[in-house]
Amino acid sequence: MSLKLYSYWRSTCSWRVRICLELKGLPYEIIPIHLVKDGGEQNKEVYRKINPLGQVPALVFDEKVMTQSMMIMEFLEEKYKNQGVQLLPDDIFEKAKVREICEMIVSGIQPIQNLSVLNKVGEDKKMEWGNYWITVGFKAVETVLGSCAGKYSVGDNITMADTCLIPQMANAVRFNVDMTQFPIISRINTALKDHPAFKMAHPDNQIDCPNKN
Ligand SMILES: N[C@@H](CCC(=O)N[C@@H](CS)C(=O)NCC(=O)O)C(=O)O
């Protein structure tokens, strides 16, 4: 079995998948795709053959290519359900809650502050834009967490909801979102930031992190 992940150190979508790979204890190779240099490697023809949308991550499992972080995380959970951390609860309502939180972040928050969107918004407005939309999204996530969080996003076990939440929280900080408004999200972040899998997957620990070279 071979796993290769096309990833960018600061991409929250790649980061989600890296956390899942770490939580499952799977060996994988990172293939860095620089999203900014020379107009972005994601936009080059060679990468568009891997992901026609020109985005990271993409996972290559035994020569089979998969894109879309949500689907990749689901694939890893189905393929390796009994290995490492179980990313989706057995209880179908709890499982629905996990997917609800994932979707709020994956579909409802992250796409609005994606690099290509921010480039259209413009340099002078992008901080205000990102701050506004993450704040709007996090207000909703915090409300949902109010009814389902335990130690982590859904109950007391780490799930896929946490693998989406923690990278998005880092982006919130990057866009100067006032996190004092979001005590549950902040508490979950504190509970997980030093977890070995979350640390290994962190941007600062990636081979393409500029500070690392
Ligand atoms: N729905 C996709 C979104 C992927 C995505 O937006 N990736 C970002 C990095 S987090 C990207 O590659 N952006 C490149 C660009 O906007 O040009 C997923 O979840 O995998």
PDB file of C-alpha atoms and ligand atoms in Angstrom:
ATOM      1  CA  MET A   1       0.000   0.000   0.000  1.00  0.00           C
ATOM      2  CA  SER A   2       1.378   3.434  -0.887  1.00  0.00           C
ATOM      3  CA  LEU A   3      -0.110   6.807   0.042  1.00  0.00           C
ATOM      4  CA  LYS A   4       1.002  10.096  -1.476  1.00  0.00           C
ATOM      5  CA  LEU A   5      -0.551  13.383  -0.478  1.00  0.00           C
ATOM      6  CA  TYR A   6      -0.332  16.481  -2.663  1.00  0.00           C
ATOM      7  CA  SER A   7      -0.336  19.144  -0.002  1.00  0.00           C
ATOM      8  CA  TYR A   8       0.584  22.747   0.797  1.00  0.00           C
ATOM      9  CA  TRP A   9       1.893  23.444   4.299  1.00  0.00           C
ATOM     10  CA  ARG A  10      -0.609  26.215   5.090  1.00  0.00           C
ATOM     11  CA  SER A  11      -3.625  24.751   3.274  1.00  0.00           C
ATOM     12  CA  THR A  12      -6.323  23.952   5.840  1.00  0.00           C
ATOM     13  CA  CYS A  13      -7.854  21.397   3.452  1.00  0.00           C
ATOM     14  CA  SER A  14      -4.547  19.488   3.219  1.00  0.00           C
ATOM     15  CA  TRP A  15      -4.071  19.872   6.975  1.00  0.00           C
ATOM     16  CA  ARG A  16      -7.419  18.117   7.693  1.00  0.00           C
ATOM     17  CA  VAL A  17      -6.308  15.102   5.684  1.00  0.00           C
ATOM     18  CA  ARG A  18      -2.817  15.087   7.241  1.00  0.00           C
ATOM     19  CA  ILE A  19      -4.416  14.924  10.720  1.00  0.00           C
ATOM     20  CA  CYS A  20      -6.546  11.941   9.640  1.00  0.00           C
ATOM     21  CA  LEU A  21      -3.529  10.120   8.182  1.00  0.00           C
ATOM     22  CA  GLU A  22      -1.658  10.724  11.451  1.00  0.00           C
ATOM     23  CA  LEU A  23      -4.620   9.643  13.605  1.00  0.00           C
ATOM     24  CA  LYS A  24      -4.816   6.419  11.595  1.00  0.00           C
ATOM     25  CA  GLY A  25      -1.059   5.887  11.966  1.00  0.00           C
ATOM     26  CA  LEU A  26      -0.625   5.549   8.203  1.00  0.00           C
ATOM     27  CA  PRO A  27       2.736   6.154   6.509  1.00  0.00           C
ATOM     28  CA  TYR A  28       2.465   8.680   3.665  1.00  0.00           C
ATOM     29  CA  GLU A  29       4.640  10.744   1.404  1.00  0.00           C
ATOM     30  CA  ILE A  30       4.029  14.478   1.037  1.00  0.00           C
ATOM     31  CA  ILE A  31       4.324  15.987  -2.432  1.00  0.00           C
ATOM     32  CA  PRO A  32       4.385  19.750  -1.877  1.00  0.00           C
ATOM     33  CA  ILE A  33       2.380  21.947  -4.246  1.00  0.00           C
ATOM     34  CA  HIS A  34       3.286  25.606  -3.823  1.00  0.00           C
ATOM     35  CA  LEU A  35       0.032  27.553  -4.074  1.00  0.00           C
ATOM     36  CA  VAL A  36       1.637  30.979  -4.453  1.00  0.00           C
ATOM     37  CA  LYS A  37       5.012  30.738  -6.254  1.00  0.00           C
ATOM     38  CA  ASP A  38       4.942  31.605  -9.991  1.00  0.00           C
ATOM     39  CA  GLY A  39       1.154  31.910 -10.079  1.00  0.00           C
ATOM     40  CA  GLY A  40       0.707  28.653  -8.141  1.00  0.00           C
ATOM     41  CA  GLU A  41       1.739  25.105  -9.021  1.00  0.00           C
ATOM     42  CA  GLN A  42      -1.926  24.093  -8.634  1.00  0.00           C
ATOM     43  CA  ASN A  43      -2.628  25.981 -11.842  1.00  0.00           C
ATOM     44  CA  LYS A  44       0.026  24.226 -13.935  1.00  0.00           C
ATOM     45  CA  GLU A  45      -1.145  21.726 -16.530  1.00  0.00           C
ATOM     46  CA  VAL A  46       0.759  18.878 -14.895  1.00  0.00           C
ATOM     47  CA  TYR A  47      -1.143  19.311 -11.597  1.00  0.00           C
ATOM     48  CA  ARG A  48      -4.499  19.965 -13.316  1.00  0.00           C
ATOM     49  CA  LYS A  49      -4.234  16.405 -14.605  1.00  0.00           C
ATOM     50  CA  ILE A  50      -4.317  15.277 -10.952  1.00  0.00           C
ATOM     51  CA  ASN A  51      -6.978  17.743  -9.823  1.00  0.00           C
ATOM     52  CA  PRO A  52      -8.781  19.548 -12.652  1.00  0.00           C
ATOM     53  CA  LEU A  53     -10.099  22.092 -10.104  1.00  0.00           C
ATOM     54  CA  GLY A  54      -6.536  23.154  -9.315  1.00  0.00           C
ATOM     55  CA  GLN A  55      -6.729  22.650  -5.553  1.00  0.00           C
ATOM     56  CA  VAL A  56      -4.978  20.668  -2.842  1.00  0.00           C
ATOM     57  CA  PRO A  57      -5.214  18.130  -1.352  1.00  0.00           C
ATOM     58  CA  ALA A  58      -5.125  15.138  -3.666  1.00  0.00           C
ATOM     59  CA  LEU A  59      -4.455  11.678  -2.314  1.00  0.00           C
ATOM     60  CA  VAL A  60      -2.912   8.958  -4.440  1.00  0.00           C
ATOM     61  CA  PHE A  61      -3.711   5.530  -3.044  1.00  0.00           C
ATOM     62  CA  ASP A  62      -1.890   2.769  -4.931  1.00  0.00           C
ATOM     63  CA  GLU A  63      -1.851   4.920  -8.102  1.00  0.00           C
ATOM     64  CA  LYS A  64      -5.558   5.811  -7.704  1.00  0.00           C
ATOM     65  CA  VAL A  65      -6.151   9.567  -7.446  1.00  0.00           C
ATOM     66  CA  MET A  66      -8.729  11.093  -5.116  1.00  0.00           C
ATOM     67  CA  THR A  67      -9.536  14.760  -4.571  1.00  0.00           C
ATOM     68  CA  GLN A  68     -11.882  16.593  -2.135  1.00  0.00           C
ATOM     69  CA  SER A  69     -10.751  16.469   1.480  1.00  0.00           C
ATOM     70  CA  MET A  70     -14.153  15.382   2.831  1.00  0.00           C
ATOM     71  CA  MET A  71     -14.296  12.389   0.526  1.00  0.00           C
ATOM     72  CA  ILE A  72     -10.640  11.532   1.242  1.00  0.00           C
ATOM     73  CA  MET A  73     -11.297  11.556   5.006  1.00  0.00           C
ATOM     74  CA  GLU A  74     -14.370   9.358   4.512  1.00  0.00           C
ATOM     75  CA  PHE A  75     -12.309   6.983   2.363  1.00  0.00           C
ATOM     76  CA  LEU A  76      -9.594   6.708   5.029  1.00  0.00           C
ATOM     77  CA  GLU A  77     -12.201   6.018   7.699  1.00  0.00           C
ATOM     78  CA  GLU A  78     -13.945   3.322   5.622  1.00  0.00           C
ATOM     79  CA  LYS A  79     -10.717   1.673   4.561  1.00  0.00           C
ATOM     80  CA  TYR A  80      -9.057   1.815   7.999  1.00  0.00           C
ATOM     81  CA  LYS A  81     -12.060   1.875  10.369  1.00  0.00           C
ATOM     82  CA  ASN A  82     -10.398  -0.361  12.931  1.00  0.00           C
ATOM     83  CA  GLN A  83      -6.975   1.255  12.747  1.00  0.00           C
ATOM     84  CA  GLY A  84      -5.949   4.124  15.013  1.00  0.00           C
ATOM     85  CA  VAL A  85      -8.633   6.673  15.908  1.00  0.00           C
ATOM     86  CA  GLN A  86     -12.179   6.012  14.637  1.00  0.00           C
ATOM     87  CA  LEU A  87     -13.101   9.242  12.857  1.00  0.00           C
ATOM     88  CA  LEU A  88     -16.878   8.728  12.648  1.00  0.00           C
ATOM     89  CA  PRO A  89     -18.987   7.503  15.590  1.00  0.00           C
ATOM     90  CA  ASP A  90     -21.100   4.334  15.241  1.00  0.00           C
ATOM     91  CA  ASP A  91     -24.209   6.111  16.523  1.00  0.00           C
ATOM     92  CA  ILE A  92     -25.951   7.464  13.414  1.00  0.00           C
ATOM     93  CA  PHE A  93     -27.141  10.717  15.031  1.00  0.00           C
ATOM     94  CA  GLU A  94     -23.654  11.471  16.346  1.00  0.00           C
ATOM     95  CA  LYS A  95     -22.234  10.570  12.938  1.00  0.00           C
ATOM     96  CA  ALA A  96     -24.680  13.027  11.319  1.00  0.00           C
ATOM     97  CA  LYS A  97     -23.557  15.724  13.781  1.00  0.00           C
ATOM     98  CA  VAL A  98     -19.897  15.111  12.899  1.00  0.00           C
ATOM     99  CA  ARG A  99     -20.681  15.430   9.182  1.00  0.00           C
ATOM    100  CA  GLU A 100     -22.818  18.524   9.843  1.00  0.00           C
ATOM    101  CA  ILE A 101     -19.908  20.316  11.530  1.00  0.00           C
ATOM    102  CA  CYS A 102     -17.502  19.162   8.811  1.00  0.00           C
ATOM    103  CA  GLU A 103     -19.793  20.498   6.090  1.00  0.00           C
ATOM    104  CA  MET A 104     -20.292  23.822   7.867  1.00  0.00           C
ATOM    105  CA  ILE A 105     -16.531  24.302   7.705  1.00  0.00           C
ATOM    106  CA  VAL A 106     -15.672  22.497   4.452  1.00  0.00           C
ATOM    107  CA  SER A 107     -18.554  23.957   2.399  1.00  0.00           C
ATOM    108  CA  GLY A 108     -19.775  26.922   4.443  1.00  0.00           C
ATOM    109  CA  ILE A 109     -16.639  28.666   5.676  1.00  0.00           C
ATOM    110  CA  GLN A 110     -13.380  27.630   3.970  1.00  0.00           C
ATOM    111  CA  PRO A 111     -14.428  28.177   0.322  1.00  0.00           C
ATOM    112  CA  ILE A 112     -15.270  31.858   0.993  1.00  0.00           C
ATOM    113  CA  GLN A 113     -11.691  32.543   2.114  1.00  0.00           C
ATOM    114  CA  ASN A 114      -9.915  30.337  -0.391  1.00  0.00           C
ATOM    115  CA  LEU A 115      -6.805  31.764  -2.026  1.00  0.00           C
ATOM    116  CA  SER A 116      -8.424  32.206  -5.453  1.00  0.00           C
ATOM    117  CA  VAL A 117     -11.377  34.025  -3.847  1.00  0.00           C
ATOM    118  CA  LEU A 118      -9.092  36.298  -1.795  1.00  0.00           C
ATOM    119  CA  ASN A 119      -7.119  37.137  -4.933  1.00  0.00           C
ATOM    120  CA  LYS A 120     -10.356  38.426  -6.503  1.00  0.00           C
ATOM    121  CA  VAL A 121     -11.313  40.306  -3.324  1.00  0.00           C
ATOM    122  CA  GLY A 122      -7.965  42.125  -3.474  1.00  0.00           C
ATOM    123  CA  GLU A 123      -5.016  42.713  -1.167  1.00  0.00           C
ATOM    124  CA  ASP A 124      -6.509  45.740   0.623  1.00  0.00           C
ATOM    125  CA  LYS A 125      -9.832  44.059   1.469  1.00  0.00           C
ATOM    126  CA  LYS A 126      -8.855  40.433   2.063  1.00  0.00           C
ATOM    127  CA  MET A 127      -8.232  40.629   5.844  1.00  0.00           C
ATOM    128  CA  GLU A 128     -11.609  42.281   6.451  1.00  0.00           C
ATOM    129  CA  TRP A 129     -13.344  39.784   4.131  1.00  0.00           C
ATOM    130  CA  GLY A 130     -11.779  36.705   5.745  1.00  0.00           C
ATOM    131  CA  ASN A 131     -12.422  38.008   9.240  1.00  0.00           C
ATOM    132  CA  TYR A 132     -16.092  38.724   8.435  1.00  0.00           C
ATOM    133  CA  TRP A 133     -16.912  35.361   6.854  1.00  0.00           C
ATOM    134  CA  ILE A 134     -15.054  33.242   9.398  1.00  0.00           C
ATOM    135  CA  THR A 135     -16.789  35.144  12.204  1.00  0.00           C
ATOM    136  CA  VAL A 136     -20.215  34.551  10.599  1.00  0.00           C
ATOM    137  CA  GLY A 137     -19.425  30.854  10.117  1.00  0.00           C
ATOM    138  CA  PHE A 138     -17.942  30.346  13.569  1.00  0.00           C
ATOM    139  CA  LYS A 139     -21.028  31.899  15.217  1.00  0.00           C
ATOM    140  CA  ALA A 140     -23.055  29.091  13.665  1.00  0.00           C
ATOM    141  CA  VAL A 141     -20.482  26.392  14.475  1.00  0.00           C
ATOM    142  CA  GLU A 142     -20.259  27.574  18.106  1.00  0.00           C
ATOM    143  CA  THR A 143     -24.075  27.327  18.388  1.00  0.00           C
ATOM    144  CA  VAL A 144     -24.120  23.771  17.021  1.00  0.00           C
ATOM    145  CA  LEU A 145     -21.205  22.756  19.266  1.00  0.00           C
ATOM    146  CA  GLY A 146     -23.224  24.074  22.223  1.00  0.00           C
ATOM    147  CA  SER A 147     -25.568  21.104  21.804  1.00  0.00           C
ATOM    148  CA  CYS A 148     -23.103  18.326  20.941  1.00  0.00           C
ATOM    149  CA  ALA A 149     -19.581  19.092  22.219  1.00  0.00           C
ATOM    150  CA  GLY A 150     -18.048  17.151  25.050  1.00  0.00           C
ATOM    151  CA  LYS A 151     -14.327  17.104  25.485  1.00  0.00           C
ATOM    152  CA  TYR A 152     -14.146  17.466  21.678  1.00  0.00           C
ATOM    153  CA  SER A 153     -16.562  18.642  18.945  1.00  0.00           C
ATOM    154  CA  VAL A 154     -18.977  15.715  19.235  1.00  0.00           C
ATOM    155  CA  GLY A 155     -18.828  13.980  22.578  1.00  0.00           C
ATOM    156  CA  ASP A 156     -15.619  12.882  24.203  1.00  0.00           C
ATOM    157  CA  ASN A 157     -13.902  11.173  21.264  1.00  0.00           C
ATOM    158  CA  ILE A 158     -11.837  12.799  18.530  1.00  0.00           C
ATOM    159  CA  THR A 159     -13.716  12.773  15.209  1.00  0.00           C
ATOM    160  CA  MET A 160     -13.529  14.180  11.712  1.00  0.00           C
ATOM    161  CA  ALA A 161     -15.290  17.301  13.029  1.00  0.00           C
ATOM    162  CA  ASP A 162     -12.133  18.076  15.035  1.00  0.00           C
ATOM    163  CA  THR A 163      -9.866  17.472  12.048  1.00  0.00           C
ATOM    164  CA  CYS A 164     -11.834  20.186  10.210  1.00  0.00           C
ATOM    165  CA  LEU A 165     -12.233  22.547  13.176  1.00  0.00           C
ATOM    166  CA  ILE A 166      -8.603  22.878  14.314  1.00  0.00           C
ATOM    167  CA  PRO A 167      -7.157  24.014  10.931  1.00  0.00           C
ATOM    168  CA  GLN A 168     -10.076  26.432  10.481  1.00  0.00           C
ATOM    169  CA  MET A 169      -9.365  27.880  13.935  1.00  0.00           C
ATOM    170  CA  ALA A 170      -5.785  28.595  12.819  1.00  0.00           C
ATOM    171  CA  ASN A 171      -7.144  30.485   9.823  1.00  0.00           C
ATOM    172  CA  ALA A 172      -9.445  32.431  12.125  1.00  0.00           C
ATOM    173  CA  VAL A 173      -6.401  33.558  14.119  1.00  0.00           C
ATOM    174  CA  ARG A 174      -4.611  34.430  10.863  1.00  0.00           C
ATOM    175  CA  PHE A 175      -7.541  36.697   9.944  1.00  0.00           C
ATOM    176  CA  ASN A 176      -7.564  38.306  13.411  1.00  0.00           C
ATOM    177  CA  VAL A 177     -10.948  36.872  14.410  1.00  0.00           C
ATOM    178  CA  ASP A 178     -11.709  37.652  18.050  1.00  0.00           C
ATOM    179  CA  MET A 179     -11.743  34.100  19.437  1.00  0.00           C
ATOM    180  CA  THR A 180     -13.035  35.220  22.870  1.00  0.00           C
ATOM    181  CA  GLN A 181     -16.505  35.102  21.215  1.00  0.00           C
ATOM    182  CA  PHE A 182     -16.059  31.367  20.687  1.00  0.00           C
ATOM    183  CA  PRO A 183     -15.258  29.708  24.023  1.00  0.00           C
ATOM    184  CA  ILE A 184     -16.195  26.152  22.935  1.00  0.00           C
ATOM    185  CA  ILE A 185     -14.100  26.263  19.751  1.00  0.00           C
ATOM    186  CA  SER A 186     -11.194  27.773  21.725  1.00  0.00           C
ATOM    187  CA  ARG A 187     -11.460  25.098  24.415  1.00  0.00           C
ATOM    188  CA  ILE A 188     -11.426  22.261  21.857  1.00  0.00           C
ATOM    189  CA  ASN A 189      -8.410  23.844  20.168  1.00  0.00           C
ATOM    190  CA  THR A 190      -6.569  23.968  23.499  1.00  0.00           C
ATOM    191  CA  ALA A 191      -7.468  20.322  24.152  1.00  0.00           C
ATOM    192  CA  LEU A 192      -6.066  19.185  20.806  1.00  0.00           C
ATOM    193  CA  LYS A 193      -3.190  21.453  19.872  1.00  0.00           C
ATOM    194  CA  ASP A 194      -0.577  19.334  21.666  1.00  0.00           C
ATOM    195  CA  HIS A 195      -1.989  15.961  20.562  1.00  0.00           C
ATOM    196  CA  PRO A 196       0.859  14.161  18.679  1.00  0.00           C
ATOM    197  CA  ALA A 197      -1.181  13.612  15.468  1.00  0.00           C
ATOM    198  CA  PHE A 198      -2.332  17.240  15.374  1.00  0.00           C
ATOM    199  CA  LYS A 199       1.235  18.415  16.015  1.00  0.00           C
ATOM    200  CA  MET A 200       2.727  16.235  13.262  1.00  0.00           C
ATOM    201  CA  ALA A 201       0.145  17.530  10.778  1.00  0.00           C
ATOM    202  CA  HIS A 202       0.653  21.184  11.772  1.00  0.00           C
ATOM    203  CA  PRO A 203       1.909  23.556   9.027  1.00  0.00           C
ATOM    204  CA  ASP A 204       5.060  24.374  11.028  1.00  0.00           C
ATOM    205  CA  ASN A 205       6.088  20.706  10.812  1.00  0.00           C
ATOM    206  CA  GLN A 206       5.709  20.346   7.045  1.00  0.00           C
ATOM    207  CA  ILE A 207       8.662  19.853   4.712  1.00  0.00           C
ATOM    208  CA  ASP A 208       7.487  22.812   2.596  1.00  0.00           C
ATOM    209  CA  CYS A 209       7.082  25.204   5.542  1.00  0.00           C
ATOM    210  CA  PRO A 210       9.391  28.144   4.736  1.00  0.00           C
ATOM    211  CA  ASN A 211      10.685  28.413   8.327  1.00  0.00           C
ATOM    212  CA  LYS A 212      11.685  24.772   8.268  1.00  0.00           C
ATOM    213  CA  ASN A 213      14.243  25.184   5.447  1.00  0.00           C
TER     214      ASN A 213
HETATM  215  N1  LIG B   1     -13.449  21.295  -1.463  1.00  0.00           N
HETATM  216  C1  LIG B   1     -12.031  21.153  -1.578  1.00  0.00           C
HETATM  217  C2  LIG B   1     -11.384  22.527  -1.422  1.00  0.00           C
HETATM  218  C3  LIG B   1      -9.896  22.466  -1.648  1.00  0.00           C
HETATM  219  C4  LIG B   1      -9.287  23.856  -1.555  1.00  0.00           C
HETATM  220  O1  LIG B   1      -9.984  24.877  -1.608  1.00  0.00           O
HETATM  221  N2  LIG B   1      -7.967  23.883  -1.393  1.00  0.00           N
HETATM  222  C5  LIG B   1      -7.275  25.143  -1.305  1.00  0.00           C
HETATM  223  C6  LIG B   1      -6.243  25.130  -0.194  1.00  0.00           C
HETATM  224  S1  LIG B   1      -7.042  24.917   1.395  1.00  0.00           S
HETATM  225  C7  LIG B   1      -6.557  25.391  -2.603  1.00  0.00           C
HETATM  226  O2  LIG B   1      -5.949  24.496  -3.148  1.00  0.00           O
HETATM  227  N3  LIG B   1      -6.616  26.626  -3.106  1.00  0.00           N
HETATM  228  C8  LIG B   1      -5.937  26.980  -4.310  1.00  0.00           C
HETATM  229  C9  LIG B   1      -6.480  28.205  -4.946  1.00  0.00           C
HETATM  230  O3  LIG B   1      -7.438  28.790  -4.442  1.00  0.00           O
HETATM  231  O4  LIG B   1      -5.923  28.590  -5.983  1.00  0.00           O
HETATM  232  C10 LIG B   1     -11.510  20.182  -0.532  1.00  0.00           C
HETATM  233  O5  LIG B   1     -12.079  20.168   0.557  1.00  0.00           O
HETATM  234  O6  LIG B   1     -10.558  19.438  -0.801  1.00  0.00           O
END
